[in-house]
mmCIF file of C-alpha atoms in Angstrom:
data_model
loop_
_atom_site.group_PDB
_atom_site.id
_atom_site.type_symbol
_atom_site.label_atom_id
_atom_site.label_comp_id
_atom_site.label_asym_id
_atom_site.label_seq_id
_atom_site.Cartn_x
_atom_site.Cartn_y
_atom_site.Cartn_z
ATOM 1 C CA UNK S 150 0.000 0.000 0.000
ATOM 2 C CA UNK S 151 1.177 3.466 -0.797
ATOM 3 C CA UNK S 152 1.724 5.898 2.019
ATOM 4 C CA UNK S 153 -1.184 8.240 2.445
ATOM 5 C CA UNK S 154 -4.502 7.792 4.095
ATOM 6 C CA UNK S 155 -6.525 5.844 1.586
ATOM 7 C CA UNK S 156 -9.115 3.482 2.981
ATOM 8 C CA UNK S 157 -9.919 -0.051 1.955
ATOM 9 C CA UNK S 158 -12.099 -2.844 3.258
ATOM 10 C CA UNK S 159 -10.952 -6.204 4.556
ATOM 11 C CA UNK S 160 -12.968 -9.361 4.968
ATOM 12 C CA UNK S 161 -11.689 -10.743 8.280
ATOM 13 C CA UNK S 162 -11.673 -14.343 9.455
ATOM 14 C CA UNK S 163 -10.107 -16.571 12.072
ATOM 15 C CA UNK S 164 -7.611 -19.350 11.529
ATOM 16 C CA UNK S 165 -6.835 -20.930 14.863
ATOM 17 C CA UNK S 166 -6.284 -18.116 17.365
ATOM 18 C CA UNK S 167 -5.254 -15.460 14.821
ATOM 19 C CA UNK S 168 -7.388 -12.947 12.945
ATOM 20 C CA UNK S 169 -6.609 -12.511 9.244
ATOM 21 C CA UNK S 170 -7.917 -10.188 6.588
ATOM 22 C CA UNK S 171 -8.032 -10.150 2.802
ATOM 23 C CA UNK S 172 -8.940 -7.225 0.580
ATOM 24 C CA UNK S 173 -12.676 -7.271 -0.117
ATOM 25 C CA UNK S 174 -11.953 -6.534 -3.785
ATOM 26 C CA UNK S 175 -10.417 -10.019 -4.086
ATOM 27 C CA UNK S 176 -13.378 -11.775 -2.428
ATOM 28 C CA UNK S 177 -16.077 -13.135 -4.711
ATOM 29 C CA UNK S 178 -18.248 -14.729 -2.027
ATOM 30 C CA UNK S 179 -18.316 -16.747 1.177
ATOM 31 C CA UNK S 180 -19.955 -20.176 1.137
ATOM 32 C CA UNK S 181 -20.626 -22.968 3.610
ATOM 33 C CA UNK S 182 -18.157 -25.833 3.665
ATOM 34 C CA UNK S 183 -18.640 -27.996 0.590
ATOM 35 C CA UNK S 184 -17.962 -31.593 -0.282
ATOM 36 C CA UNK S 185 -14.354 -31.537 -1.522
ATOM 37 C CA UNK S 186 -12.892 -34.072 -3.931
ATOM 38 C CA UNK S 187 -9.183 -34.796 -3.336
ATOM 39 C CA UNK S 188 -6.708 -34.286 -6.184
ATOM 40 C CA UNK S 189 -3.883 -36.820 -6.624
ATOM 41 C CA UNK S 190 -0.348 -35.334 -6.566
ATOM 42 C CA UNK S 191 -1.552 -31.900 -5.436
ATOM 43 C CA UNK S 192 0.634 -29.773 -3.134
ATOM 44 C CA UNK S 193 0.161 -30.678 0.557
ATOM 45 C CA UNK S 194 -1.886 -27.545 1.259
ATOM 46 C CA UNK S 195 -4.471 -28.217 -1.492
ATOM 47 C CA UNK S 196 -7.435 -30.080 0.032
ATOM 48 C CA UNK S 197 -8.972 -30.748 -3.367
ATOM 49 C CA UNK S 198 -11.632 -29.210 -5.577
ATOM 50 C CA UNK S 199 -15.365 -28.610 -5.449
ATOM 51 C CA UNK S 200 -18.036 -27.639 -7.930
ATOM 52 C CA UNK S 201 -19.690 -24.265 -7.331
ATOM 53 C CA UNK S 202 -22.539 -23.709 -9.775
ATOM 54 C CA UNK S 203 -20.634 -25.453 -12.564
ATOM 55 C CA UNK S 204 -17.213 -23.949 -11.803
ATOM 56 C CA UNK S 205 -14.396 -26.161 -10.528
ATOM 57 C CA UNK S 206 -12.650 -24.362 -7.656
ATOM 58 C CA UNK S 207 -9.502 -25.532 -5.816
ATOM 59 C CA UNK S 208 -9.704 -25.594 -2.011
ATOM 60 C CA UNK S 209 -6.622 -24.350 -0.145
ATOM 61 C CA UNK S 210 -6.033 -25.264 3.492
ATOM 62 C CA UNK S 211 -4.217 -22.324 5.093
ATOM 63 C CA UNK S 212 -3.678 -24.362 8.291
ATOM 64 C CA UNK S 213 -1.423 -26.622 6.239
ATOM 65 C CA UNK S 214 0.048 -23.751 4.195
ATOM 66 C CA UNK S 215 1.010 -21.837 7.352
ATOM 67 C CA UNK S 216 1.565 -24.950 9.521
ATOM 68 C CA UNK S 217 -1.054 -23.770 12.021
ATOM 69 C CA UNK S 218 -2.850 -25.850 14.635
ATOM 70 C CA UNK S 219 -6.492 -26.623 13.952
ATOM 71 C CA UNK S 220 -8.747 -25.248 16.704
ATOM 72 C CA UNK S 221 -9.913 -27.675 19.381
ATOM 73 C CA UNK S 222 -13.350 -29.022 18.531
ATOM 74 C CA UNK S 223 -14.914 -27.232 21.529
ATOM 75 C CA UNK S 224 -13.590 -23.890 20.218
ATOM 76 C CA UNK S 225 -14.701 -24.641 16.692
ATOM 77 C CA UNK S 226 -18.066 -23.310 15.561
ATOM 78 C CA UNK S 227 -19.056 -25.234 12.443
ATOM 79 C CA UNK S 228 -21.833 -22.741 11.696
ATOM 80 C CA UNK S 229 -19.312 -19.924 11.280
ATOM 81 C CA UNK S 230 -16.748 -21.883 9.283
ATOM 82 C CA UNK S 231 -16.728 -22.163 5.521
ATOM 83 C CA UNK S 232 -14.877 -21.168 2.393
ATOM 84 C CA UNK S 233 -13.930 -17.738 1.122
ATOM 85 C CA UNK S 234 -13.986 -17.723 -2.676
ATOM 86 C CA UNK S 235 -11.234 -15.454 -3.986
ATOM 87 C CA UNK S 236 -10.908 -14.151 -7.515
ATOM 88 C CA UNK S 237 -7.200 -13.785 -8.331
ATOM 89 C CA UNK S 238 -7.036 -12.085 -11.693
ATOM 90 C CA UNK S 239 -9.679 -14.369 -13.172
ATOM 91 C CA UNK S 240 -8.650 -17.562 -11.355
ATOM 92 C CA UNK S 241 -11.067 -18.561 -8.596
ATOM 93 C CA UNK S 242 -9.763 -20.368 -5.542
ATOM 94 C CA UNK S 243 -11.190 -20.967 -2.105
ATOM 95 C CA UNK S 244 -9.598 -20.927 1.322
ATOM 96 C CA UNK S 245 -10.895 -22.824 4.337
ATOM 97 C CA UNK S 246 -11.615 -20.590 7.317
ATOM 98 C CA UNK S 247 -12.405 -21.504 10.917
ATOM 99 C CA UNK S 248 -14.723 -18.577 11.521
ATOM 100 C CA UNK S 249 -15.848 -15.663 9.415
ATOM 101 C CA UNK S 250 -15.563 -12.403 11.325
ATOM 102 C CA UNK S 251 -16.673 -9.161 9.704
ATOM 103 C CA UNK S 252 -15.825 -6.565 7.103
ATOM 104 C CA UNK S 253 -13.691 -3.744 8.469
ATOM 105 C CA UNK S 254 -12.587 -0.413 7.004
ATOM 106 C CA UNK S 255 -8.837 0.153 7.341
ATOM 107 C CA UNK S 256 -6.677 3.209 6.692
ATOM 108 C CA UNK S 257 -3.625 2.237 4.667
ATOM 109 C CA UNK S 258 -1.491 4.260 7.112
ATOM 110 C CA UNK S 259 -2.565 1.855 9.908
ATOM 111 C CA UNK S 260 -1.010 -1.151 8.145
ATOM 112 C CA UNK S 261 2.425 -1.707 9.691
ATOM 113 C CA UNK S 262 5.192 -4.205 8.868
ATOM 114 C CA UNK S 263 4.635 -7.507 10.684
ATOM 115 C CA UNK S 264 6.394 -7.958 14.027
ATOM 116 C CA UNK S 265 9.107 -10.630 14.187
ATOM 117 C CA UNK S 266 6.875 -13.016 16.147
ATOM 118 C CA UNK S 267 4.508 -13.371 13.181
ATOM 119 C CA UNK S 268 7.101 -14.386 10.660
ATOM 120 C CA UNK S 269 6.410 -18.038 11.448
ATOM 121 C CA UNK S 270 3.687 -18.195 8.796
ATOM 122 C CA UNK S 271 6.029 -16.715 6.214
ATOM 123 C CA UNK S 272 6.383 -12.952 6.197
ATOM 124 C CA UNK S 273 6.339 -13.030 2.384
ATOM 125 C CA UNK S 274 2.593 -13.825 2.611
ATOM 126 C CA UNK S 275 1.836 -10.878 4.901
ATOM 127 C CA UNK S 276 1.063 -7.440 3.527
ATOM 128 C CA UNK S 277 1.181 -6.046 7.057
ATOM 129 C CA UNK S 278 -0.611 -5.968 10.384
ATOM 130 C CA UNK S 279 -3.138 -3.623 11.926
ATOM 131 C CA UNK S 280 -3.025 -3.168 15.700
ATOM 132 C CA UNK S 281 -6.442 -3.742 17.217
ATOM 133 C CA UNK S 282 -7.586 -3.481 20.827
ATOM 134 C CA UNK S 283 -5.396 -6.286 22.173
ATOM 135 C CA UNK S 284 -4.383 -8.223 19.089
ATOM 136 C CA UNK S 285 -3.109 -7.941 15.548
ATOM 137 C CA UNK S 286 -5.162 -8.254 12.393
ATOM 138 C CA UNK S 287 -2.850 -9.930 9.877
ATOM 139 C CA UNK S 288 -3.418 -8.612 6.349
ATOM 140 C CA UNK S 289 -2.608 -11.328 3.821
ATOM 141 C CA UNK S 290 -1.144 -10.717 0.385
ATOM 142 C CA UNK S 291 -3.133 -13.426 -1.369
ATOM 143 C CA UNK S 292 -1.277 -13.058 -4.660
ATOM 144 C CA UNK S 293 1.888 -14.273 -2.938
ATOM 145 C CA UNK S 294 0.113 -17.168 -1.221
ATOM 146 C CA UNK S 295 -0.486 -19.083 -4.415
ATOM 147 C CA UNK S 296 1.419 -19.824 -7.568
ATOM 148 C CA UNK S 297 -1.091 -18.963 -10.328
ATOM 149 C CA UNK S 298 0.491 -21.426 -12.781
ATOM 150 C CA UNK S 299 0.193 -24.213 -10.217
ATOM 151 C CA UNK S 300 -3.454 -23.342 -9.529
ATOM 152 C CA UNK S 301 -4.295 -23.143 -13.219
ATOM 153 C CA UNK S 302 -2.739 -26.573 -13.699
ATOM 154 C CA UNK S 303 -4.859 -27.986 -10.849
ATOM 155 C CA UNK S 304 -8.028 -26.582 -12.391
ATOM 156 C CA UNK S 305 -7.267 -27.632 -15.959
ATOM 157 C CA UNK S 306 -6.468 -31.238 -14.984
ATOM 158 C CA UNK S 307 -9.943 -31.564 -13.464
ATOM 159 C CA UNK S 308 -12.049 -30.226 -16.333
#
């Protein structure tokens, strides 16, 4: 983000104990968890694919991508979990989330470089963090999370 005080909206969600956000402009929709078909020889973080109204969409497990713990079943609210469908320059992918949170308006000047303690998930995937009341909102750079050629290959082998 450029310096200055432009505003943008983030769709926020929980993965384990952390709160993450992605730019609302990259979000197509949020759907309930679907029946996912595994893909042979896919990267470890690809759960598989599912059919959404005739479109084949890969399902990415960010717990595996970031090597995060799954929440304990008593902390897990199945009603709030699901898939966020992202549109990355014409390629649709979905990410599994533990709990959808809300849409928040952020000033670009509030996005700071991630603290050292967060670099465990791979600082190259983090656009920055926004300090909230007593926690950080981690802003993901979704274009760096996925290799578009790899995703396109996954989709094309299933059609």
